[in-house]
Backbone as numpy.savetxt, mean C-alpha at the origin, in Angstrom:
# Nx Ny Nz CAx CAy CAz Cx Cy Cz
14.90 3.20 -3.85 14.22 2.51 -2.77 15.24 1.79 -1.89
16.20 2.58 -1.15 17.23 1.80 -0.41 15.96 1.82 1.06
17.33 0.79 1.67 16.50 0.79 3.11 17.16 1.57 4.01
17.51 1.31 5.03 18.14 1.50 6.94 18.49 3.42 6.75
19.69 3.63 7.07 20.42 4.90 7.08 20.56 5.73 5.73
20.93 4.65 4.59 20.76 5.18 3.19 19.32 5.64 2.55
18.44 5.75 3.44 16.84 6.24 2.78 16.95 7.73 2.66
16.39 7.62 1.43 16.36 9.10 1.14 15.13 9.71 2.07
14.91 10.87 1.92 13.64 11.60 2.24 12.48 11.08 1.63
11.34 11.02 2.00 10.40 10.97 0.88 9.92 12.17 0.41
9.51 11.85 -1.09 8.90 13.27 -1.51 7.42 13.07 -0.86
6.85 14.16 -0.89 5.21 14.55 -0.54 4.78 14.08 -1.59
3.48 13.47 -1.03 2.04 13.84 -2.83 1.57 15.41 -2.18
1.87 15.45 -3.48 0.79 17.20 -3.33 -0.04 16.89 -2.15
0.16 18.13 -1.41 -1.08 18.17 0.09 -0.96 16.73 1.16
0.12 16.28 0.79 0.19 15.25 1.97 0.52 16.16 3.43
-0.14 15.70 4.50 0.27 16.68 5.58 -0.16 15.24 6.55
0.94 14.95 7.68 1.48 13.97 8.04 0.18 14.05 9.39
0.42 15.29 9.65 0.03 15.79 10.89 -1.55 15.53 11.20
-2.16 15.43 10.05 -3.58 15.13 9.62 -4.13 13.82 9.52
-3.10 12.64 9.53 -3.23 11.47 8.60 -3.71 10.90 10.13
-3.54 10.74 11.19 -3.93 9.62 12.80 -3.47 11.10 13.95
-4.34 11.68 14.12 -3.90 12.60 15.31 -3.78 11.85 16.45
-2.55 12.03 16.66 -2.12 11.51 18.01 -1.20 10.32 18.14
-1.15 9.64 17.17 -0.70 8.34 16.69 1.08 8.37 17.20
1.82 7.69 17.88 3.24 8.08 18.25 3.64 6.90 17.76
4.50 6.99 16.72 5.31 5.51 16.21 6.23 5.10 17.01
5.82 3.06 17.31 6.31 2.63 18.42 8.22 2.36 17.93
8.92 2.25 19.10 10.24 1.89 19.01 10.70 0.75 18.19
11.76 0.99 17.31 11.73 -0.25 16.41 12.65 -0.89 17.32
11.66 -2.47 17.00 12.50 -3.69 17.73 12.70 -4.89 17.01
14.05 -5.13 16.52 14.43 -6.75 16.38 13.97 -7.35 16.47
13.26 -8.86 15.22 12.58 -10.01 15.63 12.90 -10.95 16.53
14.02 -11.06 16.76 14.91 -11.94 17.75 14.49 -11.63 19.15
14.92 -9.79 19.26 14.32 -9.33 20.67 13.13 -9.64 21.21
12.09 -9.31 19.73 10.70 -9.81 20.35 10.75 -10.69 20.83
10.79 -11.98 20.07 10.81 -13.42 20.28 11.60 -13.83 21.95
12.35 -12.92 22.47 12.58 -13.71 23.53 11.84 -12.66 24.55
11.55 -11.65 24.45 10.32 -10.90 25.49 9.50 -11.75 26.29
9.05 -11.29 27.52 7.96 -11.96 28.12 7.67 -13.63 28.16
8.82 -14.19 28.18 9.13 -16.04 28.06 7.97 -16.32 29.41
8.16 -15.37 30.34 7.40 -15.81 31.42 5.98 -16.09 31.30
5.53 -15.15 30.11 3.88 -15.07 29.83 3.21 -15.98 28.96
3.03 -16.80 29.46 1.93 -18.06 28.15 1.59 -17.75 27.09
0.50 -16.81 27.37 -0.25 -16.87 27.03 0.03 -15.51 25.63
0.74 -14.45 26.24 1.84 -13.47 25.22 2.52 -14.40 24.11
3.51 -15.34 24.97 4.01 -16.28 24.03 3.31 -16.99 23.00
2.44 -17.31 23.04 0.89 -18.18 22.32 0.98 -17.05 20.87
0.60 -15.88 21.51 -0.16 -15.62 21.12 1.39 -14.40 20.16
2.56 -14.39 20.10 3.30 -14.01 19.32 3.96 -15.43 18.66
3.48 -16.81 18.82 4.21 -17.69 18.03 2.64 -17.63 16.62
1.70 -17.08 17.27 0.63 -17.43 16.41 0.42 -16.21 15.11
1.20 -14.78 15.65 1.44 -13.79 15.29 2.47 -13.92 13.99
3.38 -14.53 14.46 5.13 -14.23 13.89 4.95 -15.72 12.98
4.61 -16.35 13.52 4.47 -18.18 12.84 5.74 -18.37 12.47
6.39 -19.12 11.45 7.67 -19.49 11.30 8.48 -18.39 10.73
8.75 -17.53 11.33 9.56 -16.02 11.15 10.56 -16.48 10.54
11.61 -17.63 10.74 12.99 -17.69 10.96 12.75 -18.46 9.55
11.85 -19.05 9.02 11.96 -19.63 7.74 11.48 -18.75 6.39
10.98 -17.63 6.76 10.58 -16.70 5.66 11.72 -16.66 4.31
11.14 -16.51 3.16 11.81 -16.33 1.84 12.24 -14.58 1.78
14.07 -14.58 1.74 14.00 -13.38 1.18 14.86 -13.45 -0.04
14.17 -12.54 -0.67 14.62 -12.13 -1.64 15.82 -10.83 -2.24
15.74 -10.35 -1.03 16.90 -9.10 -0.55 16.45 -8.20 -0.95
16.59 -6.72 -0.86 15.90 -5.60 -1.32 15.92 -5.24 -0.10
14.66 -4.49 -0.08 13.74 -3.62 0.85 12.89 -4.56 1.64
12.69 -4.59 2.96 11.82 -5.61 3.92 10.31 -5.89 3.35
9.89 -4.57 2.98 8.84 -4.85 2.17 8.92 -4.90 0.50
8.44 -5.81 0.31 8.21 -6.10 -1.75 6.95 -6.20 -1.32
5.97 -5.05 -2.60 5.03 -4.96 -3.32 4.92 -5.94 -4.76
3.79 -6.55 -4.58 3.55 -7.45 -5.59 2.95 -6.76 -6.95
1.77 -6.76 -6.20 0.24 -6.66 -7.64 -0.46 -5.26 -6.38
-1.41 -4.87 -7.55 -2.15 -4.14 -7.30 -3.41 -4.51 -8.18
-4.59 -4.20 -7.34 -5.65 -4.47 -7.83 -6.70 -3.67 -7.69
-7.35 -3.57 -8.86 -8.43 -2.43 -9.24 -10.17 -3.38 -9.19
-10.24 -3.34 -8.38 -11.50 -4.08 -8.29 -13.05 -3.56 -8.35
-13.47 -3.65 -8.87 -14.80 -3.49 -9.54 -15.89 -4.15 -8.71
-16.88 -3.62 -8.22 -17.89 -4.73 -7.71 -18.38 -5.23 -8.78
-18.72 -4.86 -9.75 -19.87 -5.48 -10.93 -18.96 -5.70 -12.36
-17.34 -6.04 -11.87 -16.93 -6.28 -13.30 -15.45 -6.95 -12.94
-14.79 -7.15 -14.06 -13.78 -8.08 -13.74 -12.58 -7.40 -13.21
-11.76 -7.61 -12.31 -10.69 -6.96 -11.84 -9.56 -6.63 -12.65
-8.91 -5.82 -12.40 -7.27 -5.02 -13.13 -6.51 -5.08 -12.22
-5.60 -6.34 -13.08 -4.32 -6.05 -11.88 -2.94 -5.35 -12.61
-2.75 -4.99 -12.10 -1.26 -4.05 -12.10 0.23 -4.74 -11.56
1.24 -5.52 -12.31 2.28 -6.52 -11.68 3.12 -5.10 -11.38
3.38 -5.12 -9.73 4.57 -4.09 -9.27 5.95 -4.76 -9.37
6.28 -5.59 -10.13 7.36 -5.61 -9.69 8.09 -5.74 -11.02
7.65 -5.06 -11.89 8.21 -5.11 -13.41 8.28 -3.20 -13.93
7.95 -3.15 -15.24 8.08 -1.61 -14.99 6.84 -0.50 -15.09
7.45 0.19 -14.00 5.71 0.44 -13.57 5.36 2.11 -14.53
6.39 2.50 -15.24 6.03 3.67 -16.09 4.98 3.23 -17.21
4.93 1.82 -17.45 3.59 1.65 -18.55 2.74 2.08 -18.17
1.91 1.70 -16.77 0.69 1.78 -16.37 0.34 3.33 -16.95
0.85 4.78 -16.58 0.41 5.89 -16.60 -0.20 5.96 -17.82
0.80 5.04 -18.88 0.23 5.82 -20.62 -0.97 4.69 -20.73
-1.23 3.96 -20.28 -2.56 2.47 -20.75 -3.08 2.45 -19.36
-4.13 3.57 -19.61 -5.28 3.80 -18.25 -6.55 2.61 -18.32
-6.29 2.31 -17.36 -7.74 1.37 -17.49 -9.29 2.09 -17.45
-10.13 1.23 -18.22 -11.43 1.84 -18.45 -12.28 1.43 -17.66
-12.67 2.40 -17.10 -13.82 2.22 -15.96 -15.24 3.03 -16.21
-16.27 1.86 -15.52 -17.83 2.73 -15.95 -17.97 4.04 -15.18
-18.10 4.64 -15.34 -19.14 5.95 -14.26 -19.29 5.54 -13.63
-19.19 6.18 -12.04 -20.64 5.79 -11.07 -20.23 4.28 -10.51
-19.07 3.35 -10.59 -18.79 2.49 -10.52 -18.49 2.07 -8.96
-18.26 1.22 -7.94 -18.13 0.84 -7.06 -16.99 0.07 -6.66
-15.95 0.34 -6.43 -14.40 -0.53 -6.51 -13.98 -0.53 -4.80
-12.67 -1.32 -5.03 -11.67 -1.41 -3.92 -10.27 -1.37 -4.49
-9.08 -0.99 -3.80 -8.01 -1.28 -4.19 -7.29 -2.40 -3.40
-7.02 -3.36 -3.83 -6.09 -4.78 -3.01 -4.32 -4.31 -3.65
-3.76 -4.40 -1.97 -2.17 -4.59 -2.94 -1.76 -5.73 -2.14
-1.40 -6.49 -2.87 -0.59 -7.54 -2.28 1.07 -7.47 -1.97
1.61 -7.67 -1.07 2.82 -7.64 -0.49 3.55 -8.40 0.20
4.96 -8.60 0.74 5.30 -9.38 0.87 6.44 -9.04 2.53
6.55 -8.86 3.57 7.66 -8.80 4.64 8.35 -9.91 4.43
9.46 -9.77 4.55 10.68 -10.41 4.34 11.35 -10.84 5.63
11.87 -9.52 5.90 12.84 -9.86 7.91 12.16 -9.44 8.96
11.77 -8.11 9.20 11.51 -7.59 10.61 10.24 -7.11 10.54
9.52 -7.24 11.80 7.92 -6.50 11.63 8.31 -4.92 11.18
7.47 -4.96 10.26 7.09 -3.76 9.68 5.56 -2.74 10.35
6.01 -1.41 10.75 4.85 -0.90 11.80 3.89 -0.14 10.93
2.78 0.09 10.96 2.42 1.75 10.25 2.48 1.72 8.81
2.29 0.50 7.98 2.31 0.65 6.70 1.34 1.52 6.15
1.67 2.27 4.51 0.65 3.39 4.55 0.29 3.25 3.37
-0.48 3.22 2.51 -0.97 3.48 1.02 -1.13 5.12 0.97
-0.79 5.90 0.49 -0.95 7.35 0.41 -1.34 7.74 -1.28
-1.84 8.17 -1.52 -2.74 8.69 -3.45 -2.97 9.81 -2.91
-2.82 10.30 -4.63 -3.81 11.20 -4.98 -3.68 11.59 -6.51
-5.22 11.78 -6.83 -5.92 11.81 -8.02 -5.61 13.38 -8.95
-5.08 12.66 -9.85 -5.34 13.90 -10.66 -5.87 13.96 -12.26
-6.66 15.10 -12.15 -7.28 15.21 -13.70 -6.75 16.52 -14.35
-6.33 16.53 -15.91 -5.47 17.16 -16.29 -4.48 18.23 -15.44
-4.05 17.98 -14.95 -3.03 18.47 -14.14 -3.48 19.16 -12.51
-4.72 18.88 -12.32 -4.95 19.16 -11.00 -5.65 18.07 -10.36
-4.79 18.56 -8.90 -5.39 17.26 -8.19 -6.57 17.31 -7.83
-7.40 16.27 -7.54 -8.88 16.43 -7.41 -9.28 15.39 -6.40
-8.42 14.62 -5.65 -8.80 13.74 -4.82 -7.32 13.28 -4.27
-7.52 13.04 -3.05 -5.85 12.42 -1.88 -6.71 11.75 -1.07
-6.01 10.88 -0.26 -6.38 9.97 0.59 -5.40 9.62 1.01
-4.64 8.72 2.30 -3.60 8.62 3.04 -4.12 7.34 3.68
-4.13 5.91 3.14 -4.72 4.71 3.89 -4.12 4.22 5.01
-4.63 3.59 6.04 -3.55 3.03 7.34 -4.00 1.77 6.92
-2.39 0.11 6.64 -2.80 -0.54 6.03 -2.28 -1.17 7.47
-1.57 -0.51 8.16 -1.40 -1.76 9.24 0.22 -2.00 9.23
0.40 -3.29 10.33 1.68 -3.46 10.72 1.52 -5.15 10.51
2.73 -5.49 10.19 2.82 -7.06 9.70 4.06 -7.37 10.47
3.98 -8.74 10.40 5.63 -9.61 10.59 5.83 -10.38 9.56
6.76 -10.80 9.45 7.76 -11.65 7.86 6.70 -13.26 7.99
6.45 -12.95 6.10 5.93 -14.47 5.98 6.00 -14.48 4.12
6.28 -15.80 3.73 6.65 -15.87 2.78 5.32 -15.73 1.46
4.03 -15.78 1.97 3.00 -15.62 1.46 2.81 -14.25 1.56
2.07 -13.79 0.48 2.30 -12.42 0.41 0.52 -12.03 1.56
0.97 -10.90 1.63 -0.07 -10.14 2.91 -1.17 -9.32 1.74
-2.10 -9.55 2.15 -3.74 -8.33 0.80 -3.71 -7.07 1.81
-4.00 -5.54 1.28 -4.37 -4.99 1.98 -5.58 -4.46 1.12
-6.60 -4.40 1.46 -8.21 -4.02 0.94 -8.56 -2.42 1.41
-8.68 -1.55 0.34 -9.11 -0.44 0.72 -10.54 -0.67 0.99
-11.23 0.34 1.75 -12.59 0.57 1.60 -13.00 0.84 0.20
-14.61 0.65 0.20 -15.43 0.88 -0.85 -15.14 2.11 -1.78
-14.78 2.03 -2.35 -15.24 3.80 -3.38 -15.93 3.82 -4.30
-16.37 4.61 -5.34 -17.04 5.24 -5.92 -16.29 6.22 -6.67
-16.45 5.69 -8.22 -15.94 6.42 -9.39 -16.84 7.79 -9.71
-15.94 8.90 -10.00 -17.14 10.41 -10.39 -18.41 9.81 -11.59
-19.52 10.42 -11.72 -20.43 9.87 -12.72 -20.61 11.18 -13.42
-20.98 11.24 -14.63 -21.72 12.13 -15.16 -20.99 12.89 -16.09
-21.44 13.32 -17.53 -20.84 13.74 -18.50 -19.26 14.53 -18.30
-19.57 15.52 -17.44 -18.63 16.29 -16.95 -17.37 15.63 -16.47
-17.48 14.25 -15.57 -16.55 14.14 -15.37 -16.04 12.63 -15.88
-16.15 12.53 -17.48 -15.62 11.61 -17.90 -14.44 12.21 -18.36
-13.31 11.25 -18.61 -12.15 11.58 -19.03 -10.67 10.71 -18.25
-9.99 10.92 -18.27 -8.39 10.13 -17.57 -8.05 11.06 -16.66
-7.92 10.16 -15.87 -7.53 10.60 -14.20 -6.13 10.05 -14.05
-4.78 9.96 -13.42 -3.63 10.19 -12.77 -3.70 9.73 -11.43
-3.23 8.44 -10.99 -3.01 8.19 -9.59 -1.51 8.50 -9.53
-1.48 9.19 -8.49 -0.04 9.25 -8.05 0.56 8.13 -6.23
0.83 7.15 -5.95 0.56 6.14 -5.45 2.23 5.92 -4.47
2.31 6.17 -3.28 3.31 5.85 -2.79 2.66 4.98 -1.60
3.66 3.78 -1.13 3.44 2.99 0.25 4.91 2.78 1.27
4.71 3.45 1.81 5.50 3.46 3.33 5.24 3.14 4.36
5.97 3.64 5.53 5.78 3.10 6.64 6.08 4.17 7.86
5.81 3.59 9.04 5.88 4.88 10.17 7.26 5.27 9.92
8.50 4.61 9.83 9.66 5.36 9.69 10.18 6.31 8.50
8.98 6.25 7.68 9.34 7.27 6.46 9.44 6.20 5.27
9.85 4.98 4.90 10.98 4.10 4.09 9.64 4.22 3.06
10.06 4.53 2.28 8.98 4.55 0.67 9.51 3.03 0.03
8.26 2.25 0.14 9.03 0.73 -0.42 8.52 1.24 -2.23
7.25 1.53 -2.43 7.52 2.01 -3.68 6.32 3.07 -4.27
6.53 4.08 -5.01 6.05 4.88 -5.50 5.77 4.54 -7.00
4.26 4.46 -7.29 3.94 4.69 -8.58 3.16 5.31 -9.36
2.71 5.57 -10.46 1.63 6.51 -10.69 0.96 4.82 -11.78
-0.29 5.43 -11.55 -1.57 4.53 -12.92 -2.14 5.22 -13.46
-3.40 5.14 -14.16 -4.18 6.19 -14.79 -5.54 5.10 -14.95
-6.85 5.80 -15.06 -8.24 5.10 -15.44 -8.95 5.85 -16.25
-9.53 5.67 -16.96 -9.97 6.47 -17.75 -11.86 6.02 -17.46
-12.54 7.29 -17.20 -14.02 7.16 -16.88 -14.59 7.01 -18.38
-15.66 6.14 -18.25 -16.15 6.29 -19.77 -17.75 5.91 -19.06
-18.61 5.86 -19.92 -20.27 5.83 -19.75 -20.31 4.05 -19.89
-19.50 3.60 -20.46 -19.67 2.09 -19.63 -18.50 1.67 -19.91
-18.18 -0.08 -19.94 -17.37 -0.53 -19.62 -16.64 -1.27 -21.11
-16.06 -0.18 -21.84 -15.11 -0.51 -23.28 -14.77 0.81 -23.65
């Protein structure tokens, strides 16, 4: 997970196709927080409204790394208690200790995160699901564009809905990368859930 010139390529999730994910979408020019900050001095009301944006930019906590640090991840349940997932420890446990989920269940995914130096554009949550070795579900989330703050940022997927029904109980495979319009994979992980007819 390097950053700037040293980024590797990213790998694909199976069937990721870029071209599909915002038709039309042109990633804007990357610009320096500094640059921003002195843009448009003439405009009030611009100004207002990027000190209210950026807030104390110049005092943000870094920690060095990658601009973006991923915190937690969260498996949220409407009708049961949440699973969080700590990203910043080692994330090969999660695959073998799948969490148990009811059938038919109603969730969200929250990841919490953190910008460090420069606005970050086009952040992306990208998955996809797999059951014994085939994939059976992808999705490609648009989580948005941030500026540096020392409190970490939530991003809330929409609603979903776990498969129900005899057939499709069993352990499922997330395969889980989050990037950004310039490609930079801040981090890739896989989890696992396991469907069961209720909740143990």
């Amino acid at each position: 997970m390097a950053e700037g010139q040293d980024q590797t390529p990213p790998v694909p999730i199976e069937g990721d196709d870029d071209d599909e994910v915002t038709p039309g979408y042109k990633t804007p020019k990357q610009v320096d927080l500094k640059t921003l900050q002195e843009l448009d001095q003439d405009d009030e009301s611009l100004v207002k409204y990027k000190e209210q944006l950026l807030g104390a930019a110049s005092n943000v906590k870094d920690d060095g790394g990658p601009n973006v640090l991923l915190q937690k991840m969260i498996f949220a349940p409407v009708d049961h208690a949440p699973f969080d997932l700590d990203l910043t420890g080692d994330l090969t446990k999660f695959k073998d200790n799948p969490i148990i989920v009811k059938e038919g269940c109603q969730y969200r995914i929250l990841i919490q995160f953190r910008v460090q130096r420069e606005i970050v554009s086009g952040l992306r949550y990208a998955y996809s699901v797999h059951r014994k070795g085939i994939r059976v579900d992808k999705n490609n989330l648009m989580v948005g564009s941030y500026g540096p703050k020392t409190e970490p940022h939530e991003f809330k997927s929409p609603l979903e809905e776990t498969p129900a029904g005899l057939i499709k109980r069993g352990t499922y495979v997330v395969k889980s990368r989050f990037t950004d319009d310039d490609k930079h994979i801040y981090l890739e992980w896989e989890w696992a859930f396991e469907i069961k007819k209720d909740w143990e």
